[in-house]
Structure formats: C-alpha cells, structure tokens
Backbone as a printed PyTorch tensor [residue, N CA C, xyz], in Angstrom:
tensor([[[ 13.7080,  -2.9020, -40.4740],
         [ 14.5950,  -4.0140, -40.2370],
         [ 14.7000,  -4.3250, -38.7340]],

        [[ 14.8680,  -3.3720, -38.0510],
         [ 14.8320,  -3.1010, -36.5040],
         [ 14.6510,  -2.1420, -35.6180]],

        [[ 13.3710,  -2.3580, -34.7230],
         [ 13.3980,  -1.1230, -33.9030],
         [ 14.6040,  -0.0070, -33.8830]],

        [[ 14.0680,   1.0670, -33.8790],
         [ 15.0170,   2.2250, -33.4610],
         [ 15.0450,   2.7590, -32.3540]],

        [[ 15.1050,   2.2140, -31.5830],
         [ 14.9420,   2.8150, -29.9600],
         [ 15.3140,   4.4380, -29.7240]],

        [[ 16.6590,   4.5730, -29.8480],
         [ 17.0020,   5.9180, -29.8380],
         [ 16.0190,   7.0010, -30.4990]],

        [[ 15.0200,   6.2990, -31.6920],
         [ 14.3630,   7.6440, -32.5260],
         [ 12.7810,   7.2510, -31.9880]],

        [[ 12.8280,   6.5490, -30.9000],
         [ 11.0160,   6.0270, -30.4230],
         [ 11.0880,   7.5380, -29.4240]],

        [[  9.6960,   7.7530, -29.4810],
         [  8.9050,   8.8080, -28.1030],
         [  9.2830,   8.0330, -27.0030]],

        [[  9.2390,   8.7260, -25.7590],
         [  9.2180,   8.0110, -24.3480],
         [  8.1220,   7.3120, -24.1960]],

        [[  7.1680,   7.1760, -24.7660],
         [  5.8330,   6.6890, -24.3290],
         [  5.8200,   5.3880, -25.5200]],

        [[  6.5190,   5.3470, -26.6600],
         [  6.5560,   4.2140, -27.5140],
         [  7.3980,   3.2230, -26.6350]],

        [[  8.6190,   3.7660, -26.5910],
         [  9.8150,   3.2350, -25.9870],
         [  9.6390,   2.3500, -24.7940]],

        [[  8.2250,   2.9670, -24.1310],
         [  8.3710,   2.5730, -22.7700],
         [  7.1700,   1.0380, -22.9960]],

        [[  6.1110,   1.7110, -24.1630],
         [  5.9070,   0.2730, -24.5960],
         [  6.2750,  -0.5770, -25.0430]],

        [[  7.4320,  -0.5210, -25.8920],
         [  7.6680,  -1.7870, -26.3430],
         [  9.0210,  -2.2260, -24.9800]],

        [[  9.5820,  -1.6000, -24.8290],
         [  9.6580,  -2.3380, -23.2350],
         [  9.0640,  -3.1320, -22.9310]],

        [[  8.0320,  -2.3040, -22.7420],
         [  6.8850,  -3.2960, -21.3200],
         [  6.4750,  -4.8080, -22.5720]],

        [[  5.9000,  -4.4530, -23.2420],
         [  6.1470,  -5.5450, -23.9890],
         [  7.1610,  -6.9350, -24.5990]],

        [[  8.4980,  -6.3650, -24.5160],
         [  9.1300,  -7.1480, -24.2280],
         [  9.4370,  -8.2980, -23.2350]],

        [[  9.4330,  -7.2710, -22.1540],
         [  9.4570,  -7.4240, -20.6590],
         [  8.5660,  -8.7430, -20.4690]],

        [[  7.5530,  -8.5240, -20.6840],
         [  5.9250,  -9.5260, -20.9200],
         [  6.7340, -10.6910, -21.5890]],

        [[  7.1210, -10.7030, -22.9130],
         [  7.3250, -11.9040, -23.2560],
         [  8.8900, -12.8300, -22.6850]],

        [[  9.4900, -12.5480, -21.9350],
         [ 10.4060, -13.1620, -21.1810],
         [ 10.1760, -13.5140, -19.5650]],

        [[  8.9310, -12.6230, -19.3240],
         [  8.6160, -13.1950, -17.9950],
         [  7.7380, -13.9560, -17.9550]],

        [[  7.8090, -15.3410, -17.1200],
         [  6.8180, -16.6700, -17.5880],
         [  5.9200, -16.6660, -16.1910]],

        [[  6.1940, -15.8360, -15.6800],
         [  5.5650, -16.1800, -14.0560],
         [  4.5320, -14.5990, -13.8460]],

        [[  3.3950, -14.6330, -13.8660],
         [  2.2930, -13.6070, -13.6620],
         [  2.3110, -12.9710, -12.6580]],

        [[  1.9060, -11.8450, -11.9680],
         [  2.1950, -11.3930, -10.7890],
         [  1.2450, -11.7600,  -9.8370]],

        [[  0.1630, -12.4630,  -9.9910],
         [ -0.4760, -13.2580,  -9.1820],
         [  0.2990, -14.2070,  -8.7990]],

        [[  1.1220, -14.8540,  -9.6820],
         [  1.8030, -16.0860,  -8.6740],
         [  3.3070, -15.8040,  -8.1050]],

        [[  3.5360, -14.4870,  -8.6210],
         [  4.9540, -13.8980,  -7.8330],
         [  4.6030, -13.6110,  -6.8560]],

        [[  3.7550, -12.8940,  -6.4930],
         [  2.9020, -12.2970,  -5.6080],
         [  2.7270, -13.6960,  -4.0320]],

        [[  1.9860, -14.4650,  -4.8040],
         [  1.2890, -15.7740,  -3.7190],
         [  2.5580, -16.7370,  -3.3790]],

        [[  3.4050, -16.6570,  -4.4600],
         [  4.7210, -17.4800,  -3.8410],
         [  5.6530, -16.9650,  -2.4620]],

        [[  5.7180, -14.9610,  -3.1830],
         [  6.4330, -14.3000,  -1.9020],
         [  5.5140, -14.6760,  -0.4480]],

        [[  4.5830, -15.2850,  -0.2110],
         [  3.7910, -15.6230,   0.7920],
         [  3.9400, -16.8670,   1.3790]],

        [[  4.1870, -17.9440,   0.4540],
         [  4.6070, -18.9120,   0.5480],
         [  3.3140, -19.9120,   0.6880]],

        [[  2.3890, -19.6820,  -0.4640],
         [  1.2990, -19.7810,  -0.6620],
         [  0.8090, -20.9540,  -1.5000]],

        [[  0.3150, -21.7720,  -1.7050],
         [ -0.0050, -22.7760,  -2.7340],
         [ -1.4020, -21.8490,  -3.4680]],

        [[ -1.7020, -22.7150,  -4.7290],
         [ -2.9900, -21.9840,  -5.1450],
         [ -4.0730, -22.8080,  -4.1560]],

        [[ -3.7620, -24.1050,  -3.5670],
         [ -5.1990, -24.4200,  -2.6220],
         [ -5.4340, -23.4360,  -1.4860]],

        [[ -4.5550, -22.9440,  -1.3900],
         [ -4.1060, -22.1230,  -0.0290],
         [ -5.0750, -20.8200,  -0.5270]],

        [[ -4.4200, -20.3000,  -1.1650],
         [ -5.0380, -18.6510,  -1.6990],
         [ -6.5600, -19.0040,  -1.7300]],

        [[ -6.9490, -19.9070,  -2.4070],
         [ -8.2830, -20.6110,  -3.1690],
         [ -8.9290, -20.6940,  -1.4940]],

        [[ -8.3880, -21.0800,  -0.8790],
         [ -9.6810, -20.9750,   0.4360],
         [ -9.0900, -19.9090,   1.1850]],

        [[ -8.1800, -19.2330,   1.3410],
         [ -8.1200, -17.7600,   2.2730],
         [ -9.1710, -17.2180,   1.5010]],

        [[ -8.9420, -16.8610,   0.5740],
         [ -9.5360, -15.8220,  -0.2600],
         [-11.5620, -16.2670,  -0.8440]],

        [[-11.5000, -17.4660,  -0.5950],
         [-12.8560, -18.0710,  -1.1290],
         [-13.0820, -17.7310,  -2.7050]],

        [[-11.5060, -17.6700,  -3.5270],
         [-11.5720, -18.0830,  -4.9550],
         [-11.5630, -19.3560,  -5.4720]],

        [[-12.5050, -19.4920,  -6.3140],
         [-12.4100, -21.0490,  -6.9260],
         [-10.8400, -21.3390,  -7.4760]],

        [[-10.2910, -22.4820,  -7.0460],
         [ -9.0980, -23.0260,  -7.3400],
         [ -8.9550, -22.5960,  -8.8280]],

        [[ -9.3500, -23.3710,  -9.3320],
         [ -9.2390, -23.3710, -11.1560],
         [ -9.1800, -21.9790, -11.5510]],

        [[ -9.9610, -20.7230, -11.1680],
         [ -9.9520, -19.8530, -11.4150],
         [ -8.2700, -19.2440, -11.1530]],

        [[ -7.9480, -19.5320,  -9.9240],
         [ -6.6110, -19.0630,  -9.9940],
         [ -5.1310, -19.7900, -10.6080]],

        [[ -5.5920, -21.1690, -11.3610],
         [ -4.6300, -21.8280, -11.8570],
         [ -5.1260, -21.0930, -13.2560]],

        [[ -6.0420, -21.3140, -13.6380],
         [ -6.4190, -20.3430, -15.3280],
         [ -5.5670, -18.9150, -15.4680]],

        [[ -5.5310, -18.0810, -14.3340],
         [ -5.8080, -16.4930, -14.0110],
         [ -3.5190, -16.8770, -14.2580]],

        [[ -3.3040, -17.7070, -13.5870],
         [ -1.7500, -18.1300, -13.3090],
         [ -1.1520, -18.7140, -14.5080]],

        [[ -1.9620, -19.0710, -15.7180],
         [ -1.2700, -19.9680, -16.7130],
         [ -1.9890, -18.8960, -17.8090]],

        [[ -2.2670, -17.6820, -17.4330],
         [ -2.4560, -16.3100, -18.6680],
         [ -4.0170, -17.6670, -19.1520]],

        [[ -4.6950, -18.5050, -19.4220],
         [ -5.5400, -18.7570, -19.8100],
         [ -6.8260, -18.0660, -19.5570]],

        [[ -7.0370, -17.2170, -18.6510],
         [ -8.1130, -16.4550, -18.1130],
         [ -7.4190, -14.8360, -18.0270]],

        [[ -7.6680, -14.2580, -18.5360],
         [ -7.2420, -12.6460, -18.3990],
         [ -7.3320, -12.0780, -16.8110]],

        [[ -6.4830, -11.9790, -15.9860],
         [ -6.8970, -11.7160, -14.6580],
         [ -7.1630, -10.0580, -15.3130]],

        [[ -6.9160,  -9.4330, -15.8990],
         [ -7.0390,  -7.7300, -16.0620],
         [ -8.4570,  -7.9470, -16.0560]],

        [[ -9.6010,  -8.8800, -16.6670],
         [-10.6980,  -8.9500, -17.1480],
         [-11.2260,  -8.9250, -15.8750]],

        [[-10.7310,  -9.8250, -14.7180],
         [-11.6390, -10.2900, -13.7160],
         [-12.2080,  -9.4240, -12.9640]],

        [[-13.3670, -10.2860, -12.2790],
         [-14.5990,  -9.2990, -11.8460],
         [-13.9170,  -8.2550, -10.5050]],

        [[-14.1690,  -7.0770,  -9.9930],
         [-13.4610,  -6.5710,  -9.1740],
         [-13.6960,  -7.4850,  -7.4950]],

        [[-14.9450,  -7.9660,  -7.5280],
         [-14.8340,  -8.5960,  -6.1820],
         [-13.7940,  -9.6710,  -6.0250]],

        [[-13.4550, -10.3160,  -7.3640],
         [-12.0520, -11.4470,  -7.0960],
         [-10.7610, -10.9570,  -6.7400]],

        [[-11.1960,  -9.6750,  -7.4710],
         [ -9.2160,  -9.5250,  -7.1140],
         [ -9.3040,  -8.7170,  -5.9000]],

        [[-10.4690,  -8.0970,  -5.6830],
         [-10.2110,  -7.6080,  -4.1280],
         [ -9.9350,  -8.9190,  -3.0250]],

        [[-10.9100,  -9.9510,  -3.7410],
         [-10.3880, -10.9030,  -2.0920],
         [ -9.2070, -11.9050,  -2.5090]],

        [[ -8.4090, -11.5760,  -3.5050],
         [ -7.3060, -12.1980,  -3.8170],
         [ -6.0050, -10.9480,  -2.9800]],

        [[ -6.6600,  -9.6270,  -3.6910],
         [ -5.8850,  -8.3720,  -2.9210],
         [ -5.4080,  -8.6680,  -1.4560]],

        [[ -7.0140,  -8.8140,  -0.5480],
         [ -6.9010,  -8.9610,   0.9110],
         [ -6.0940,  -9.6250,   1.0010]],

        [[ -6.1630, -10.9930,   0.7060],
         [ -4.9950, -12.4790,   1.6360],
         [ -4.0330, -12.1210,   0.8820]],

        [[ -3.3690, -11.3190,  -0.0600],
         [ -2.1420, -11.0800,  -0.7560],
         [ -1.6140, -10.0760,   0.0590]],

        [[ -2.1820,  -9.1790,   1.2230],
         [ -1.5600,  -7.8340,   1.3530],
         [ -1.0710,  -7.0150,   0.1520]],

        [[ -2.2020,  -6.7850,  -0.4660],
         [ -1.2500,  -5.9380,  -1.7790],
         [ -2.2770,  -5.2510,  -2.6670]],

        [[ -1.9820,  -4.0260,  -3.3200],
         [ -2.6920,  -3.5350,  -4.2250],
         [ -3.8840,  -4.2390,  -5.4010]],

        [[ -4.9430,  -4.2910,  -5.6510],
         [ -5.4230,  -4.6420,  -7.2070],
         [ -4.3110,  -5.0020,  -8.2320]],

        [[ -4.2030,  -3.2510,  -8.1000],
         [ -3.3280,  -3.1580,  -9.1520],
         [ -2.0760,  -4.0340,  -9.6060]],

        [[ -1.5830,  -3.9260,  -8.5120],
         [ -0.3170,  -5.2390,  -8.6790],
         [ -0.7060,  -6.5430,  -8.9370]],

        [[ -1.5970,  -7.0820,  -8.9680],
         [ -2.1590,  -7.9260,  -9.5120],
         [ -2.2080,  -8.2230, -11.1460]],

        [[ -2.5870,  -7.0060, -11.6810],
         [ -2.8960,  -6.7940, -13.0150],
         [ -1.7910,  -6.8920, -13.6900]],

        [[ -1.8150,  -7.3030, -14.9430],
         [ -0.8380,  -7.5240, -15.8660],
         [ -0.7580,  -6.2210, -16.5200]],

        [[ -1.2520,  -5.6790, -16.7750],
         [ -1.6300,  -4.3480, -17.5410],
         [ -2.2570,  -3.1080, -16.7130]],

        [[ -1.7220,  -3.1330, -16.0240],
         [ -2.4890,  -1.9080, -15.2020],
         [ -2.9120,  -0.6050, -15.6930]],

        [[ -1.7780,  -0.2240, -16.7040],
         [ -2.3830,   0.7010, -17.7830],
         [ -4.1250,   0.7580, -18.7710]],

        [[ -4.1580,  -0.7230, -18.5130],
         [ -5.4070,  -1.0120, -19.1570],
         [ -7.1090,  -0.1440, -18.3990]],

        [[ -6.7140,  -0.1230, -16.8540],
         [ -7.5870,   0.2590, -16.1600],
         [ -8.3920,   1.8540, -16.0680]]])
C-alpha cells in the first residue's frame, strides 16, 4: 500500500530517497552548476568548445549526461571548476 521506510535496509532507503529526490528536482546539476557561474549555455558551449545543443539536450535530461563521452564532461568539468562527478546525475552509476 506504502513504502515502509522504517522496515527498508540503509542502502534501499537511501535509494528510494535518491529517487525521490530526482523526481522533484527539475534543474540537473549541469545547469545548477553553470548558473552558480553565472553562465549561459552559449557561454559554457564556447569556454568549454561543447556543441551548444549538446548542452541544452544534456540540461533538458533529453541526452543522458551519465552516458557522455569522458572528454565532454572533462571540458565541461574545466570551465565549471568542479568534479566529473558532480556533473553526473547518478554518480553511483560509474
């Protein structure tokens, strides 16, 4: 009828969290990320020499950024000052 939180493992618990979490947050951490910068996506798109579209796709969940190739998110990483990882939606996935 309804989750039982109290009778989930720490490791269930902490997924369906994170899962939750996911579906109330509308903003990806690529663009939390590029906003704390004060960044447009044309902006990132030529610091970084990512194709625009790629980062409006990667920003509207239409493109899996977890998927993307490692040289993008490293030069998305660089002009972000910031981890890969924080990038990723799923970092667990890695």
């Amino acid at each position: 009828m309804y989750p039982l939180y109290h009778e989930m493992d720490v490791t269930r618990f902490y997924e369906e969290m994170e899962r939750r979490y996911k579906e109330a947050s509308t903003e990806t951490n690529l663009a939390r990320i590029r906003k704390n910068f004060l960044l447009s996506q044309s902006e990132l798109a030529r610091l970084s020499n990512v194709n625009l579209r790629s980062i409006q796709l990667y920003e509207q969940r239409v493109n899996d950024i977890d998927k993307a190739e490692a040289h993008t998110l490293f030069k998305l990483a660089v002009v972000l000052k910031c981890n890969i990882e924080d990038l990723l939606e799923s970092p667990a996935s890695i």
